[in-house]
mmCIF file of C-alpha atoms and ligand atoms in Angstrom:
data_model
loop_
_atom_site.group_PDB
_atom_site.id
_atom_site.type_symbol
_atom_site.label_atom_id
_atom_site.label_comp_id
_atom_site.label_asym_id
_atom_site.label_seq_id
_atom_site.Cartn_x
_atom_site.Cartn_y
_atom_site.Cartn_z
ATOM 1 C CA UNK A 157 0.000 0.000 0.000
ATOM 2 C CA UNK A 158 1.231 3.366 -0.701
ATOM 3 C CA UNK A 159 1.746 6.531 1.167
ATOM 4 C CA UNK A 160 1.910 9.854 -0.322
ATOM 5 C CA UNK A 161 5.411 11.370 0.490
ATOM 6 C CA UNK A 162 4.879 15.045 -0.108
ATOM 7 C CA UNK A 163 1.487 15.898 1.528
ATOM 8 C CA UNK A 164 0.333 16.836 5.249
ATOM 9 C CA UNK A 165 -0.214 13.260 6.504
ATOM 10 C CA UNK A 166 -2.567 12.208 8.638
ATOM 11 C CA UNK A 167 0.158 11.438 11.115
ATOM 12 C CA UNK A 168 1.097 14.818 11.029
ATOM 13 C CA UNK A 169 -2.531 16.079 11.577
ATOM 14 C CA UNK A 170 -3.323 14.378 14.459
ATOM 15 C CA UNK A 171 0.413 15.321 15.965
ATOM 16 C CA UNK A 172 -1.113 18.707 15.640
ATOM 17 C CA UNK A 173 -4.348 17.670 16.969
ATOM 18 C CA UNK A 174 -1.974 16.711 19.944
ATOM 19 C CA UNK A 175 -0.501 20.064 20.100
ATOM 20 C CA UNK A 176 -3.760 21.870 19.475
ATOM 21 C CA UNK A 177 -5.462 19.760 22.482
ATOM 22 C CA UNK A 178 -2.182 20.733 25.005
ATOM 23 C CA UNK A 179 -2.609 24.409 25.099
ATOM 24 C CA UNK A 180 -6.077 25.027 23.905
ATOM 25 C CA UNK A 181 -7.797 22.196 25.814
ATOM 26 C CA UNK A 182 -8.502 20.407 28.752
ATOM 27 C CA UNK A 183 -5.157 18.387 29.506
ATOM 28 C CA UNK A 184 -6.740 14.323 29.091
ATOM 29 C CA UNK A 185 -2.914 13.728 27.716
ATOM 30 C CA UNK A 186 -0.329 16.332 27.576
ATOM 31 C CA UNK A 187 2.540 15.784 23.725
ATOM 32 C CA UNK A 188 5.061 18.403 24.453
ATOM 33 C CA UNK A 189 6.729 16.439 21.308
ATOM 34 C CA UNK A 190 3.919 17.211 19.008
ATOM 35 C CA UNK A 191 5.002 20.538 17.277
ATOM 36 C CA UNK A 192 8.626 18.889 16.735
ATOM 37 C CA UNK A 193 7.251 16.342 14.765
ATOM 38 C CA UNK A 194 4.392 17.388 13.235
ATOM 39 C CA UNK A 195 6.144 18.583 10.288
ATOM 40 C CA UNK A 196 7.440 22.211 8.686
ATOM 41 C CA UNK A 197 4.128 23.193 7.546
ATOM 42 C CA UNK A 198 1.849 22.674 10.906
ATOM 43 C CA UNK A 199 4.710 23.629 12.989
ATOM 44 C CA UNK A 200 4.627 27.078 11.124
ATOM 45 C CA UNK A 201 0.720 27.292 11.602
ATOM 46 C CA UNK A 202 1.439 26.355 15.526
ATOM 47 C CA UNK A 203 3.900 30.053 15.558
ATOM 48 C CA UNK A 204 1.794 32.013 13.631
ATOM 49 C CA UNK A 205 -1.535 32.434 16.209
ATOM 50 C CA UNK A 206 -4.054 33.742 14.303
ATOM 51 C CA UNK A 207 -3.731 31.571 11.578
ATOM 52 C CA UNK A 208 -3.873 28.265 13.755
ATOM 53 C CA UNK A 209 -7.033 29.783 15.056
ATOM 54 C CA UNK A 210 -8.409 30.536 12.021
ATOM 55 C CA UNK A 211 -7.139 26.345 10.463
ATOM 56 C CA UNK A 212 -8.929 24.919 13.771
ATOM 57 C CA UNK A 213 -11.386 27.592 14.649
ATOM 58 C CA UNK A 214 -13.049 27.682 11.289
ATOM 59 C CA UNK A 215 -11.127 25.177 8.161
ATOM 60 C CA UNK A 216 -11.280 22.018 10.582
ATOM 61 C CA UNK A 217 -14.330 23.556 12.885
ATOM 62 C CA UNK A 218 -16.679 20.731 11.056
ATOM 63 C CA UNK A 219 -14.436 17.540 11.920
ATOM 64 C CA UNK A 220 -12.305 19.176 15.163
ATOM 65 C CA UNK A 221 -14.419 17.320 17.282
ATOM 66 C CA UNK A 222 -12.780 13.903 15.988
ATOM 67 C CA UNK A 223 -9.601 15.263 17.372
ATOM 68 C CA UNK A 224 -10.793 14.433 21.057
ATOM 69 C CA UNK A 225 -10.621 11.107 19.940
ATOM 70 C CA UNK A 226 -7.374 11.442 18.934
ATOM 71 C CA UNK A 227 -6.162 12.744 22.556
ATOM 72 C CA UNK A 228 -8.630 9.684 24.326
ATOM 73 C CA UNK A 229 -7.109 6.587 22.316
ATOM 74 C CA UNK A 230 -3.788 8.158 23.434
ATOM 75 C CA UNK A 231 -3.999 8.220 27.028
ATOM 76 C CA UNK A 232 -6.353 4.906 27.102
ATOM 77 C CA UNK A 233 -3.637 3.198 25.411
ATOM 78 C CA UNK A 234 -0.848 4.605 27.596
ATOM 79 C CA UNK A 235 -2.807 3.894 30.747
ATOM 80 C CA UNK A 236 -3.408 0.082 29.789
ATOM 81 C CA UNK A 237 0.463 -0.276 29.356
ATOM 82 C CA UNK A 238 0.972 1.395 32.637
ATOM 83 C CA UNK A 239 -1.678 -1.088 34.350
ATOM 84 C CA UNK A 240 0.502 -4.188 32.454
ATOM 85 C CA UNK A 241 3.851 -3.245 33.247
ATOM 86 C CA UNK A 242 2.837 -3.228 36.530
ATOM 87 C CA UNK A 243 1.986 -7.145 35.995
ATOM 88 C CA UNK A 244 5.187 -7.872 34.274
ATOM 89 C CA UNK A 245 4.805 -6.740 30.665
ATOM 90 C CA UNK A 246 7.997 -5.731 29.476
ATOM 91 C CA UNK A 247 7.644 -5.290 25.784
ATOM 92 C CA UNK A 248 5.782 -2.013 24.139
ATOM 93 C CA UNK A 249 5.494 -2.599 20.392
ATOM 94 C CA UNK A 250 3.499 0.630 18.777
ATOM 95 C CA UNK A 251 1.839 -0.181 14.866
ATOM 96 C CA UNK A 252 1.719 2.416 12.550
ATOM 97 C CA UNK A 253 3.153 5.119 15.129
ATOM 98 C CA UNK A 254 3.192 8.239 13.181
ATOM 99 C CA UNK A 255 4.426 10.693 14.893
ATOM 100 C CA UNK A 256 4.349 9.453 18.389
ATOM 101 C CA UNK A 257 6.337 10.821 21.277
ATOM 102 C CA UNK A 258 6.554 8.019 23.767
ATOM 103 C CA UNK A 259 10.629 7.762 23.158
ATOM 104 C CA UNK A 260 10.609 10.732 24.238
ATOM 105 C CA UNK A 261 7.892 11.881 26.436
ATOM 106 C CA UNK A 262 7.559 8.681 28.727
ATOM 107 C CA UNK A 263 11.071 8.105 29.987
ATOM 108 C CA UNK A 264 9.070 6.817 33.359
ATOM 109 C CA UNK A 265 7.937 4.069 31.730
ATOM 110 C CA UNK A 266 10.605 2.954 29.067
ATOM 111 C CA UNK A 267 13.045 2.716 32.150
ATOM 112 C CA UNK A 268 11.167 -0.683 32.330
ATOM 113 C CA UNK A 269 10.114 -1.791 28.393
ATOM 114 C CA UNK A 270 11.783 -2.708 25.215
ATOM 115 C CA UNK A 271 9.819 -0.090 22.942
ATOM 116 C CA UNK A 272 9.295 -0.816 18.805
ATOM 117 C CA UNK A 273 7.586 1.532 17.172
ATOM 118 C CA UNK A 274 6.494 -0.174 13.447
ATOM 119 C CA UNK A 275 5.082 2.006 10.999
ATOM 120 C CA UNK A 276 5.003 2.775 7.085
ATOM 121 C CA UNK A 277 8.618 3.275 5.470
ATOM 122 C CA UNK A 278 7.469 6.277 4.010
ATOM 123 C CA UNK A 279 6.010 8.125 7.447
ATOM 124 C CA UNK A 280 9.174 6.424 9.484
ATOM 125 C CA UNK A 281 11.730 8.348 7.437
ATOM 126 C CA UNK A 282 9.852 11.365 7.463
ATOM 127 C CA UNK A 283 9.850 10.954 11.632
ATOM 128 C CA UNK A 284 13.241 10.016 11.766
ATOM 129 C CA UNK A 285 14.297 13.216 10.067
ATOM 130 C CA UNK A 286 12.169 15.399 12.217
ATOM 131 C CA UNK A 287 13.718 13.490 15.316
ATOM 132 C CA UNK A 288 17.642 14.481 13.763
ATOM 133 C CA UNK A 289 16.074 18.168 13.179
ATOM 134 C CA UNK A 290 14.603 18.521 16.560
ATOM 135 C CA UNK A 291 18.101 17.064 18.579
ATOM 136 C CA UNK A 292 16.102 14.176 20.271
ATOM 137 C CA UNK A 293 18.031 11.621 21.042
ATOM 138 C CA UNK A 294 16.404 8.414 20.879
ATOM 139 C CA UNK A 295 16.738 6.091 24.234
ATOM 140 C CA UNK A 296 18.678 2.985 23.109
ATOM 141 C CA UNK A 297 15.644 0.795 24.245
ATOM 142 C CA UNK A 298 13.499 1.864 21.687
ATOM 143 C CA UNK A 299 13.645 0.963 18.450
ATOM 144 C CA UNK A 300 12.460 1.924 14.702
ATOM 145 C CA UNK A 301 11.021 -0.754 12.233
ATOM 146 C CA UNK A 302 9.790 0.034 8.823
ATOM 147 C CA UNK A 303 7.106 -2.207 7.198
ATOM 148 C CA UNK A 304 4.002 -2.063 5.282
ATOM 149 C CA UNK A 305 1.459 -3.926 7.344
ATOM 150 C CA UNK A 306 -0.293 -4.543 3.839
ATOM 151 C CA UNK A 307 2.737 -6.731 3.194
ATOM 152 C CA UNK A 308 4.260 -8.306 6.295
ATOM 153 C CA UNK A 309 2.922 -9.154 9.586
ATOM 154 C CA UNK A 310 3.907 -7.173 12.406
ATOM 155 C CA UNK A 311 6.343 -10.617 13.388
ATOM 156 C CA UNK A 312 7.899 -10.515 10.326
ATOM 157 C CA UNK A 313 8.720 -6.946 10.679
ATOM 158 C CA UNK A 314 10.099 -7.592 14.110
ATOM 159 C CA UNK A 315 12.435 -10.567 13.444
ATOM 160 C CA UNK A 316 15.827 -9.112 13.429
ATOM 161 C CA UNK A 317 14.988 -6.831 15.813
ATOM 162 C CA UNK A 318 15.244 -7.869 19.910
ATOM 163 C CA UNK A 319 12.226 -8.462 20.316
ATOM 164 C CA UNK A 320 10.870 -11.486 22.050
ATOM 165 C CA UNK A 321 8.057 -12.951 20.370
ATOM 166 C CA UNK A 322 8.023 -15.766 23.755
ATOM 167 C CA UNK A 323 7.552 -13.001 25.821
ATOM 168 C CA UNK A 324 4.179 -11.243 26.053
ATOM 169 C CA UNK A 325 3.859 -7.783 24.822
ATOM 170 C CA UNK A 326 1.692 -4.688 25.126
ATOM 171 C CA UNK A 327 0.782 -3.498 21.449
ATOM 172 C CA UNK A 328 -1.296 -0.755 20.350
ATOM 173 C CA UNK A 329 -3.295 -0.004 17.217
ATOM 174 C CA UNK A 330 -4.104 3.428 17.092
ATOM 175 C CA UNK A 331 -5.622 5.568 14.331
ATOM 176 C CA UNK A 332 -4.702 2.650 11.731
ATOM 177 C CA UNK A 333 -7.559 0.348 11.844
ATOM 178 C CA UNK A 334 -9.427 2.216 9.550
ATOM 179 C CA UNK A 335 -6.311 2.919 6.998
ATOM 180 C CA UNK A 336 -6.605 -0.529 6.513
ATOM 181 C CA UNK A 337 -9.056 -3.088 4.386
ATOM 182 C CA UNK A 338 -10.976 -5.515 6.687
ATOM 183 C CA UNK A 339 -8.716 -8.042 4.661
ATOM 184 C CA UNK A 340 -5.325 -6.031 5.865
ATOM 185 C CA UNK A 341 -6.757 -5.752 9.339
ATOM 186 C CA UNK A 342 -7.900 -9.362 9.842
ATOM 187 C CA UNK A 343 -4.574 -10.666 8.604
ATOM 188 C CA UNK A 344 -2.314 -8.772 10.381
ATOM 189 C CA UNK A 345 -4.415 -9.475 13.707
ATOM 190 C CA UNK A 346 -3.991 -13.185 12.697
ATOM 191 C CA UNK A 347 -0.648 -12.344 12.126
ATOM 192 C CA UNK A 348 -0.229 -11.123 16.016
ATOM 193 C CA UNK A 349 -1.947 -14.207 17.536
ATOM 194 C CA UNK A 350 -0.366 -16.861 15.598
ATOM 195 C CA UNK A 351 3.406 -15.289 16.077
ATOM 196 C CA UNK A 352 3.204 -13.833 19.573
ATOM 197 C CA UNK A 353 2.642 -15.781 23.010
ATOM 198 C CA UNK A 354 -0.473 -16.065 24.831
ATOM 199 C CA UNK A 355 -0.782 -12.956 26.803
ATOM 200 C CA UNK A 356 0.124 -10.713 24.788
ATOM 201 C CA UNK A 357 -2.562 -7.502 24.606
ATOM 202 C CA UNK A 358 -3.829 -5.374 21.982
ATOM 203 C CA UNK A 359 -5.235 -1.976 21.630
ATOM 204 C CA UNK A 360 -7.130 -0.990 18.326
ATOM 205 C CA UNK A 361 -9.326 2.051 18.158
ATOM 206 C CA UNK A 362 -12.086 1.600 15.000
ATOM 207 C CA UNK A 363 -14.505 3.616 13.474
ATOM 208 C CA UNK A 364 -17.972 2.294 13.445
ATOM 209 C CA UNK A 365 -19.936 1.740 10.651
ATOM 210 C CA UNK A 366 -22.841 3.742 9.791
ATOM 211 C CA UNK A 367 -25.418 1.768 11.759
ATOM 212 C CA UNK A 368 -23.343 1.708 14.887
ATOM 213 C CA UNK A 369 -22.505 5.444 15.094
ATOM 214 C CA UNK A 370 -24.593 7.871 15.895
ATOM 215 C CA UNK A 371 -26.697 9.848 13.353
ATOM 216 C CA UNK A 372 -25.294 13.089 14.825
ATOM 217 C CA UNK A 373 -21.967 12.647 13.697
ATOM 218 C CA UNK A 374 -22.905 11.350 10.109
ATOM 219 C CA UNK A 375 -21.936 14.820 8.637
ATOM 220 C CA UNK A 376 -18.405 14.977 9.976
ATOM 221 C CA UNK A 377 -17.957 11.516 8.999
ATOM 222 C CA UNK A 378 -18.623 12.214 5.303
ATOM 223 C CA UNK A 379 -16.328 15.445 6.077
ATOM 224 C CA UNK A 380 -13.520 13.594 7.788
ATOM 225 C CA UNK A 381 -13.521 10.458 5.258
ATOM 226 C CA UNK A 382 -13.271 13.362 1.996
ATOM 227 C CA UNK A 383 -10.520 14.718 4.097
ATOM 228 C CA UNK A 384 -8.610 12.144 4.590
ATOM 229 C CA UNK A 385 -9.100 10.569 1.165
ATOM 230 C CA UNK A 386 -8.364 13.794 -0.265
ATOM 231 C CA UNK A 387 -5.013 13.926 1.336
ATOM 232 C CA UNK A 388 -4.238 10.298 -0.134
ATOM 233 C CA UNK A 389 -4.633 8.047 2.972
ATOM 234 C CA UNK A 390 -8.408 6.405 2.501
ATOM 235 C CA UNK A 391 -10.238 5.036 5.106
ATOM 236 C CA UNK A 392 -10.836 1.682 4.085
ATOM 237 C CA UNK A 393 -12.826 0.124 7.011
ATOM 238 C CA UNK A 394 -15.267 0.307 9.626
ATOM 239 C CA UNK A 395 -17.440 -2.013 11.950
ATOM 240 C CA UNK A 396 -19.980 -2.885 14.680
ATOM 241 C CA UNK A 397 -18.945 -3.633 17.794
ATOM 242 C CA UNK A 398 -19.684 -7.271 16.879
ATOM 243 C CA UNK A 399 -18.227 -7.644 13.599
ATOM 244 C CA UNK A 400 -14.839 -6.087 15.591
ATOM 245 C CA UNK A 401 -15.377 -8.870 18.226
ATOM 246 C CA UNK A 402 -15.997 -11.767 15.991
ATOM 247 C CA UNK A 403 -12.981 -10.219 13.578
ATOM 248 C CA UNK A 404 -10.680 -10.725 16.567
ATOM 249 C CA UNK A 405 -11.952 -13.949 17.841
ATOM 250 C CA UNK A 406 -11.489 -15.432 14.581
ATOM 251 C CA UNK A 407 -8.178 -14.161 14.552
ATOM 252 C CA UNK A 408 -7.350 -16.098 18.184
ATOM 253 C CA UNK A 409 -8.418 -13.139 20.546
ATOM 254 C CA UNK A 410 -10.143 -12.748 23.406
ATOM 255 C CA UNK A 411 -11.828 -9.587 24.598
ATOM 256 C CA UNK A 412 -11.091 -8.128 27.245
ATOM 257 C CA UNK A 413 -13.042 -4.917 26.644
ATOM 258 C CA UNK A 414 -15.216 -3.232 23.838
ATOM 259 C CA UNK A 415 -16.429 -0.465 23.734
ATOM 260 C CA UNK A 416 -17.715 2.797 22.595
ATOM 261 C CA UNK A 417 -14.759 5.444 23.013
ATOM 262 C CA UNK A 418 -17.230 8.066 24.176
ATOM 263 C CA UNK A 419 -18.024 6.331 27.363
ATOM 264 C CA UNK A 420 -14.502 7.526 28.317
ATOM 265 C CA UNK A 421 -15.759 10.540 28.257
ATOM 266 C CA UNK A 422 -16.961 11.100 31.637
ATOM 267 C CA UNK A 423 -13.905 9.392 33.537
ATOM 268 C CA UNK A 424 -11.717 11.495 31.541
ATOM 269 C CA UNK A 425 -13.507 14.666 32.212
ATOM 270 C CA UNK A 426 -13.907 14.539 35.737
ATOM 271 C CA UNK A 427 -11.692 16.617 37.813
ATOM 272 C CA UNK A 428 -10.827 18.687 35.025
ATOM 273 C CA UNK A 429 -12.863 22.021 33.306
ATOM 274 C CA UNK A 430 -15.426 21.064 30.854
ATOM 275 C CA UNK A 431 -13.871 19.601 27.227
ATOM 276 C CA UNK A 432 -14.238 22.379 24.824
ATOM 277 C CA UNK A 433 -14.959 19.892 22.158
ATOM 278 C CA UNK A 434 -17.063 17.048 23.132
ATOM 279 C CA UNK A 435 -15.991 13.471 21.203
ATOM 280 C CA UNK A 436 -18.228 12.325 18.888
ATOM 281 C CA UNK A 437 -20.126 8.757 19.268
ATOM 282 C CA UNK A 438 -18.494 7.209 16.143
ATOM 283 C CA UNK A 439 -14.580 5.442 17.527
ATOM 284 C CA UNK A 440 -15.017 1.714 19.168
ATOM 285 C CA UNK A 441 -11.784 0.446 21.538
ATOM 286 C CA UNK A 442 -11.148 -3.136 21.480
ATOM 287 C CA UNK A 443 -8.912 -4.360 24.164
ATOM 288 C CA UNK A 444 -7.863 -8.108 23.476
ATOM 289 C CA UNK A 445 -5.914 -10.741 23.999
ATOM 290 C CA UNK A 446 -3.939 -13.638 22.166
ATOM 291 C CA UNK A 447 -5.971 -16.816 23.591
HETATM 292 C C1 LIG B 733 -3.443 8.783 11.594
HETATM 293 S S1 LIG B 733 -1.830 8.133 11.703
HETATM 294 C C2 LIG B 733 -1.847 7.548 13.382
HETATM 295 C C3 LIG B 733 -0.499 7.691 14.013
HETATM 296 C C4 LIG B 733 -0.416 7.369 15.507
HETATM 297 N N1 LIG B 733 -0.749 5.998 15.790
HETATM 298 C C5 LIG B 733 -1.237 8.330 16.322
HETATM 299 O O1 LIG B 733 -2.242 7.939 16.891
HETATM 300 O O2 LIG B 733 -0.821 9.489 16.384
HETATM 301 C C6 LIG B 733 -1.942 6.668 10.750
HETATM 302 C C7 LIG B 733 -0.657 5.853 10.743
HETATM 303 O O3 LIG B 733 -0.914 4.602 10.102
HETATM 304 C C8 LIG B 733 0.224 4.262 9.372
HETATM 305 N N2 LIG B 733 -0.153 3.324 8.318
HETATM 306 C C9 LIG B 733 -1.175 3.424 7.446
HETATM 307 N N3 LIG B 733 -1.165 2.376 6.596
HETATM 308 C C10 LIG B 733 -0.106 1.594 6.964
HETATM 309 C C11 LIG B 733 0.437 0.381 6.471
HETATM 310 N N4 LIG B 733 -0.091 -0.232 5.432
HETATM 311 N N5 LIG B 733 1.530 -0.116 7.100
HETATM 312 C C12 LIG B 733 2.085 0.513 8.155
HETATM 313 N N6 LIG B 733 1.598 1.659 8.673
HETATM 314 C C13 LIG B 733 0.529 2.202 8.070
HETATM 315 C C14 LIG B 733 0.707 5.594 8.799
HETATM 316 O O4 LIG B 733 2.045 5.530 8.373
HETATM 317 C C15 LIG B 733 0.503 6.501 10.007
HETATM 318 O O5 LIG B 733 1.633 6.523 10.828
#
């Protein structure tokens, strides 16, 4: 599958949702990493005020909302590996990572994990230029991979690497699902549970399809989807929160939780201001695990 190489890619757009969320926002998860990576052209519209006001304010104003998804898959995936390195998980492998900051922003936590962030060749050396740009310096524990989950499965892209496919690992899925066909998705799931031990935990976020989202948010998916598509990255998928279930099972999952992302919302929101942009009812989480 290909990946345009000279556009604003949805990896970078949601790094600037990131940034957007940290000082506009409500803090649910707080990317100081975001405007290094997000590439030349959003980091100029982060400087320039009145113009990122105007892009988010009124451009994006019809699919913003989306963005609070963005910020909840984040810190629901980050707080599941904090809950499993607490019982012994040791291995953090991150699918089509985009532009990511946990090298860099979670040093509490990669004191304890191997990290492996996997994503598309052409968005990895995009990354790994901003990363040389910006002067991070990336912790010798984690490591880059670069495959197209179209093509190889995420243990083929691993082999060669140190990680431990006989260990359990923590893996997360995040704003990918839908990049991919049902036929991508399924095999690389099967993929997971057929390489990697019993144990090991996954975190996808999907969109739902039409009948399972609500009606409310039908507009700004028709909005986000010509976005996206427009931009060269086509969603390809979406499901109930059955068809997700029985797509994992078949693959050698079991759930562990499914759910709609919105009934985060509440948990997330408490002890903080009011969100400024409530999350639409149209993201599912599955939380599974190889049988
Ligand atoms: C919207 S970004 C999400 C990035 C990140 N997970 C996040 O939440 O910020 C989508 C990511 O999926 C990756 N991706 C899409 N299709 C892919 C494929 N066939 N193989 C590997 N990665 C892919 C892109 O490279 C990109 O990093």
């Amino acid at each position: 599958m290909s990946l345009p190489t000279n556009t604003i890619s949805t990896a970078d757009w949601v790094a600037a949702a990131r940034d957007w969320h940290l000082r506009n926002t409500a803090g649910l998860f707080e990317d100081p990493y975001a405007s290094k990576l997000c590439g030349w052209r959003l980091k100029l519209v982060h400087l320039i005020r009145p113009l990122e006001w105007v892009l988010f304010k009124v451009v994006l104003k019809p699919i913003v909302p989306s963005s609070m998804c963005v910020i909840m898959r984040a810190r629901y995936a980050e707080e599941s590996l904090e809950r499993l390195i607490e019982k012994g998980i040791r291995q953090y492998v991150i699918l089509g990572a985009g532009m990511d900051s946990f090298a860099f922003r979670r040093p509490d936590l990669l004191d304890r994990i191997d990290s492996f962030e996997v994503d598309h060749p052409v968005t990895q050396r995009k990354k790994l230029r901003r990363i040389e740009h910006a002067g991070l310096k990336v912790p010798p524990n984690h490591h880059f991979v670069a495959a197209d989950l179209s093509e190889v499965s995420p243990v083929e892209a691993l082999a060669g690497t140190s990680f431990n496919a006989s260990e359990p690992a923590f893996i997360s899925l995040l704003g990918v699902s839908y990049y991919l066909t049902p036929e991508d998705l399924a095999s690389t799931l099967r993929g997971i549970a057929s390489g990697m031990c019993k144990g090991t935990r996954i975190v996808v976020d999907y969109m739902f399809d039409v009948q399972s989202s609500d009606p409310a948010t039908h507009n700004m998916r028709r909005k986000m989807l010509k976005f996206v598509a427009k931009r060269g990255e086509p969603m390809r998928s979406s499901y109930s929160m059955d068809a997700m279930h029985r797509l994992m099972a078949e693959a050698g999952f079991r759930a562990v939780e499914n759910f709609r992302m919105t009934d985060l919302t509440d948990a997330y929101s408490k002890n903080l201001p009011p969100l400024a942009v409530e999350p639409p009812d149209m993201f599912g989480f599955a939380n599974f695990e190889v049988k």
